[in-house]
């Protein structure tokens, strides 16, 4: 058991709680608006160094995550992971209201709109 896990750190502005001080520090930036990692090519800024590393790939065009089945490449590993589902046909995102399933969470979220708003409104949103 490490020293952080024995103590709970609480946010002074909301009911967020964590056992890691570094997580609380990162969370506090949501309240303060602090974004110390600034892009030197555009006005974007970020809370974490890893976020600016990924962002800079927009400017460089770097897409280090390559599909081994086709020519697709991605800026972040999560995009490649989602893409690979198009090859396997797997659709892990299931609608709890009907038989619909999707290979991307965003597709499921868009689908869920048909259950809560009229179809004409959905088409206007999309």
XYZ file of N, CA and C in Angstrom:
378
model
N 0.849 -1.186 0.000
C 0.000 0.000 0.000
C 0.891 1.245 0.000
N 0.697 2.114 -1.004
C 1.531 3.299 -1.046
C 0.962 4.387 -0.141
N 1.772 5.410 0.110
C 1.387 6.438 1.079
C 0.154 7.232 0.648
N -0.081 7.399 -0.673
C -1.241 8.159 -1.138
C -2.558 7.439 -0.893
N -2.569 6.108 -0.975
C -3.836 5.381 -0.902
C -4.453 5.387 0.492
N -3.678 5.706 1.527
C -4.207 5.736 2.889
C -4.971 7.030 3.172
N -4.821 8.024 2.333
C -5.415 9.334 2.568
C -6.354 9.691 1.419
N -7.427 10.363 1.734
C -8.339 10.859 0.705
C -8.114 12.354 0.534
N -8.013 12.783 -0.702
C -7.845 14.193 -1.025
C -9.152 14.703 -1.616
N -9.661 15.793 -1.061
C -10.954 16.335 -1.465
C -10.799 17.694 -2.125
N -11.605 17.918 -3.138
C -11.658 19.206 -3.815
C -12.404 20.201 -2.932
N -11.898 21.433 -2.858
C -12.544 22.486 -2.072
C -13.737 23.120 -2.787
N -13.901 22.812 -4.081
C -14.945 23.458 -4.873
C -16.113 22.541 -5.229
N -15.900 21.235 -5.180
C -16.967 20.286 -5.514
C -16.759 19.018 -4.687
N -17.514 17.983 -4.940
C -17.400 16.778 -4.112
C -16.441 15.730 -4.691
N -15.536 16.153 -5.570
C -14.525 15.245 -6.106
C -13.614 14.765 -4.979
N -13.276 13.474 -5.013
C -12.404 12.872 -4.003
C -11.492 11.864 -4.688
N -10.246 11.797 -4.254
C -9.292 10.851 -4.827
C -8.287 10.429 -3.770
N -7.632 9.332 -4.022
C -6.590 8.873 -3.103
C -5.201 9.318 -3.574
N -5.142 10.017 -4.710
C -3.849 10.450 -5.254
C -3.802 11.971 -5.362
N -2.795 12.559 -4.760
C -2.658 14.014 -4.755
C -2.468 14.548 -6.176
N -1.776 13.812 -7.030
C -1.559 14.261 -8.406
C -2.885 14.340 -9.167
N -3.801 13.450 -8.867
C -5.126 13.489 -9.497
C -5.915 14.706 -9.023
N -5.789 15.040 -7.749
C -6.466 16.233 -7.232
C -5.896 17.488 -7.890
N -4.578 17.557 -8.021
C -3.953 18.712 -8.674
C -4.479 18.881 -10.099
N -4.550 17.773 -10.816
C -5.051 17.808 -12.186
C -6.522 18.238 -12.211
N -7.314 17.714 -11.298
C -8.728 18.073 -11.209
C -8.909 19.561 -10.909
N -8.098 20.105 -10.033
C -8.221 21.513 -9.644
C -8.077 22.447 -10.848
N -7.337 22.021 -11.848
C -7.172 22.837 -13.050
C -8.503 23.049 -13.766
N -9.456 22.133 -13.580
C -10.792 22.332 -14.149
C -11.457 23.555 -13.531
N -11.214 23.778 -12.258
C -11.818 24.917 -11.567
C -11.047 26.218 -11.811
N -9.743 26.132 -11.856
C -8.927 27.342 -11.997
C -8.752 27.776 -13.447
N -8.971 26.843 -14.366
C -8.761 27.155 -15.779
C -7.301 27.091 -16.182
N -6.447 26.674 -15.266
C -5.012 26.586 -15.555
C -4.755 25.550 -16.644
N -3.983 25.958 -17.656
C -3.597 25.071 -18.745
C -2.140 25.407 -19.094
N -1.199 24.849 -18.342
C 0.194 25.277 -18.446
C 0.934 24.845 -19.713
N 0.398 23.893 -20.458
C 1.103 23.406 -21.645
C 0.513 24.065 -22.884
N 1.254 25.036 -23.430
C 0.779 25.834 -24.557
C 1.448 25.400 -25.849
N 0.648 25.345 -26.908
C 1.172 25.031 -28.231
C 1.899 26.259 -28.759
N 3.071 26.044 -29.338
C 3.822 27.177 -29.880
C 3.422 27.494 -31.324
N 2.463 26.725 -31.871
C 2.033 26.947 -33.247
C 0.607 27.484 -33.374
N -0.152 27.422 -32.296
C -1.530 27.925 -32.307
C -1.935 28.283 -30.875
N -3.124 28.835 -30.663
C -3.524 29.275 -29.315
C -3.917 28.156 -28.342
N -3.886 26.916 -28.757
C -4.328 25.812 -27.895
C -3.425 25.662 -26.672
N -4.047 25.284 -25.550
C -3.292 24.984 -24.329
C -3.971 23.827 -23.611
N -3.204 23.128 -22.771
C -3.674 21.880 -22.178
C -3.226 21.741 -20.735
N -3.927 20.879 -20.010
C -3.601 20.614 -18.607
C -2.410 19.675 -18.480
N -2.263 18.762 -19.414
C -1.240 17.729 -19.279
C -0.299 17.719 -20.480
N 0.936 17.347 -20.224
C 1.946 17.290 -21.277
C 1.556 16.288 -22.361
N 0.969 15.170 -21.962
C 0.581 14.156 -22.948
C -0.454 14.710 -23.930
N -1.309 15.621 -23.463
C -2.325 16.205 -24.338
C -1.700 17.092 -25.410
N -0.676 17.850 -25.049
C -0.047 18.714 -26.051
C 0.775 17.887 -27.031
N 1.333 16.786 -26.564
C 2.079 15.896 -27.454
C 1.169 15.384 -28.561
N -0.013 14.941 -28.190
C -0.987 14.460 -29.177
C -1.452 15.614 -30.063
N -1.736 16.764 -29.469
C -2.204 17.926 -30.227
C -1.209 18.323 -31.312
N 0.062 18.321 -31.005
C 1.077 18.768 -31.965
C 1.095 17.908 -33.224
N 0.563 16.697 -33.131
C 0.485 15.830 -34.312
C -0.455 16.410 -35.367
N -1.381 17.265 -34.953
C -2.252 17.953 -35.914
C -1.398 18.817 -36.831
N -0.415 19.471 -36.259
C 0.443 20.369 -37.026
C 1.476 19.611 -37.860
N 1.983 18.512 -37.326
C 3.035 17.771 -38.031
C 2.479 16.744 -39.011
N 1.225 16.352 -38.808
C 0.638 15.307 -39.654
C 1.046 13.905 -39.231
N 1.775 13.804 -38.128
C 2.230 12.500 -37.649
C 1.039 11.643 -37.215
N 1.010 10.416 -37.700
C -0.009 9.437 -37.306
C 0.720 8.128 -37.017
N 1.232 7.982 -35.814
C 2.113 6.855 -35.499
C 1.421 5.501 -35.321
N 0.106 5.485 -35.237
C -0.599 4.227 -34.979
C -1.176 3.702 -36.288
N -0.547 2.654 -36.825
C -0.861 2.128 -38.156
C -1.653 0.826 -38.072
N -2.667 0.722 -38.920
C -3.439 -0.516 -39.031
C -2.615 -1.529 -39.825
N -2.547 -2.750 -39.328
C -1.790 -3.799 -40.014
C -2.621 -4.488 -41.099
N -3.879 -4.070 -41.255
C -4.764 -4.696 -42.238
C -5.093 -3.792 -43.428
N -4.852 -2.497 -43.287
C -5.128 -1.557 -44.379
C -4.219 -0.337 -44.221
N -4.474 0.696 -44.972
C -3.612 1.881 -44.953
C -3.976 2.911 -43.888
N -4.969 2.627 -43.069
C -5.409 3.564 -42.033
C -4.292 3.820 -41.026
N -4.172 5.068 -40.599
C -3.270 5.424 -39.502
C -3.966 6.471 -38.641
N -3.556 6.549 -37.383
C -4.251 7.404 -36.427
C -3.286 8.218 -35.585
N -3.796 9.317 -35.070
C -3.038 10.209 -34.201
C -2.916 9.620 -32.796
N -3.978 8.955 -32.326
C -3.949 8.345 -30.992
C -4.340 6.873 -31.078
N -3.862 6.099 -30.141
C -4.072 4.651 -30.164
C -5.546 4.273 -30.073
N -6.336 5.052 -29.342
C -7.760 4.759 -29.205
C -8.503 4.805 -30.530
N -8.083 5.704 -31.424
C -8.715 5.773 -32.743
C -8.398 4.518 -33.549
N -7.167 4.040 -33.448
C -6.811 2.802 -34.143
C -7.598 1.634 -33.576
N -7.735 1.582 -32.272
C -8.492 0.498 -31.633
C -9.930 0.472 -32.148
N -10.557 1.632 -32.239
C -11.918 1.713 -32.781
C -11.944 1.289 -34.243
N -10.963 1.733 -35.008
C -10.894 1.385 -36.427
C -10.798 -0.121 -36.634
N -10.014 -0.792 -35.811
C -9.832 -2.237 -35.967
C -11.149 -2.994 -35.872
N -12.120 -2.437 -35.169
C -13.435 -3.071 -35.065
C -14.142 -3.122 -36.414
N -13.784 -2.224 -37.338
C -14.397 -2.279 -38.668
C -13.937 -3.521 -39.419
N -12.757 -4.016 -39.115
C -12.254 -5.234 -39.761
C -12.849 -6.490 -39.135
N -13.059 -6.474 -37.837
C -13.562 -7.670 -37.150
C -15.080 -7.763 -37.194
N -15.744 -6.636 -37.427
C -17.203 -6.618 -37.410
C -17.774 -6.546 -36.005
N -16.904 -6.487 -35.019
C -17.351 -6.417 -33.626
C -18.049 -5.083 -33.371
N -19.158 -5.149 -32.638
C -19.919 -3.948 -32.288
C -20.217 -3.976 -30.790
N -19.255 -3.538 -29.979
C -19.387 -3.666 -28.524
C -20.313 -2.648 -27.854
N -20.729 -1.627 -28.576
C -21.576 -0.595 -27.978
C -23.036 -0.917 -28.278
N -23.755 -1.379 -27.266
C -25.124 -1.889 -27.422
C -26.147 -0.899 -26.878
N -27.217 -0.723 -27.629
C -28.342 0.082 -27.164
C -29.132 -0.740 -26.158
N -29.465 -0.144 -25.035
C -30.229 -0.849 -24.003
C -31.737 -0.758 -24.247
N -32.132 -0.066 -25.323
C -33.554 0.107 -25.620
C -34.024 -0.659 -26.860
N -33.083 -1.123 -27.678
C -33.433 -1.868 -28.888
C -32.227 -2.722 -29.297
N -32.337 -3.512 -30.359
C -31.227 -4.401 -30.750
C -30.021 -3.713 -31.405
N -30.049 -2.419 -31.595
C -28.965 -1.706 -32.271
C -27.637 -1.890 -31.539
N -26.570 -2.039 -32.314
C -25.218 -2.038 -31.751
C -24.295 -1.313 -32.728
N -23.178 -0.816 -32.220
C -22.263 -0.018 -33.031
C -20.822 -0.331 -32.664
N -19.919 0.024 -33.574
C -18.497 -0.187 -33.288
C -17.845 1.053 -32.668
N -18.592 2.141 -32.559
C -18.074 3.365 -31.939
C -19.089 3.914 -30.943
N -18.581 4.417 -29.836
C -19.443 4.982 -28.805
C -20.229 6.181 -29.335
N -19.592 7.001 -30.153
C -20.270 8.159 -30.722
C -21.461 7.773 -31.585
N -21.333 6.672 -32.311
C -22.449 6.190 -33.134
C -23.612 5.768 -32.256
N -23.309 5.112 -31.144
C -24.369 4.714 -30.218
C -25.045 5.947 -29.620
N -24.263 6.939 -29.224
C -24.844 8.158 -28.646
C -25.780 8.839 -29.644
N -25.352 8.909 -30.912
C -26.197 9.511 -31.939
C -27.472 8.690 -32.110
N -27.343 7.358 -32.102
C -28.505 6.476 -32.215
C -29.488 6.697 -31.071
N -28.982 6.850 -29.863
C -29.855 7.002 -28.692
C -30.794 8.199 -28.807
N -30.412 9.173 -29.605
C -31.275 10.340 -29.803
C -32.633 9.949 -30.371
N -32.694 8.891 -31.172
C -33.988 8.516 -31.766
C -34.978 8.042 -30.712
N -34.477 7.624 -29.573
C -35.352 7.170 -28.501
C -35.862 8.322 -27.632
N -35.220 9.494 -27.732
C -35.599 10.587 -26.827
C -36.115 11.837 -27.515
N -35.859 11.980 -28.820
C -36.361 13.150 -29.544
C -36.982 12.701 -30.862
N -37.894 13.492 -31.410
C -38.505 13.121 -32.691
C -37.461 13.000 -33.799
N -37.719 12.128 -34.776
C -36.775 11.860 -35.859
C -36.377 13.136 -36.596
N -37.309 14.024 -36.856
C -36.982 15.249 -37.582
C -35.972 16.093 -36.815
N -36.069 16.104 -35.494
C -35.110 16.843 -34.676
C -33.738 16.190 -34.742
N -33.684 14.853 -34.734
C -32.413 14.132 -34.850
C -31.722 14.509 -36.146
N -32.458 14.552 -37.247
C -31.859 14.886 -38.537
C -31.327 16.318 -38.540
N -31.975 17.215 -37.819
C -31.489 18.588 -37.715
C -30.200 18.648 -36.901
N -30.094 17.818 -35.870
C -28.903 17.779 -35.018
C -27.717 17.238 -35.798
N -27.953 16.181 -36.568
C -26.883 15.541 -37.342
C -26.534 16.441 -38.495
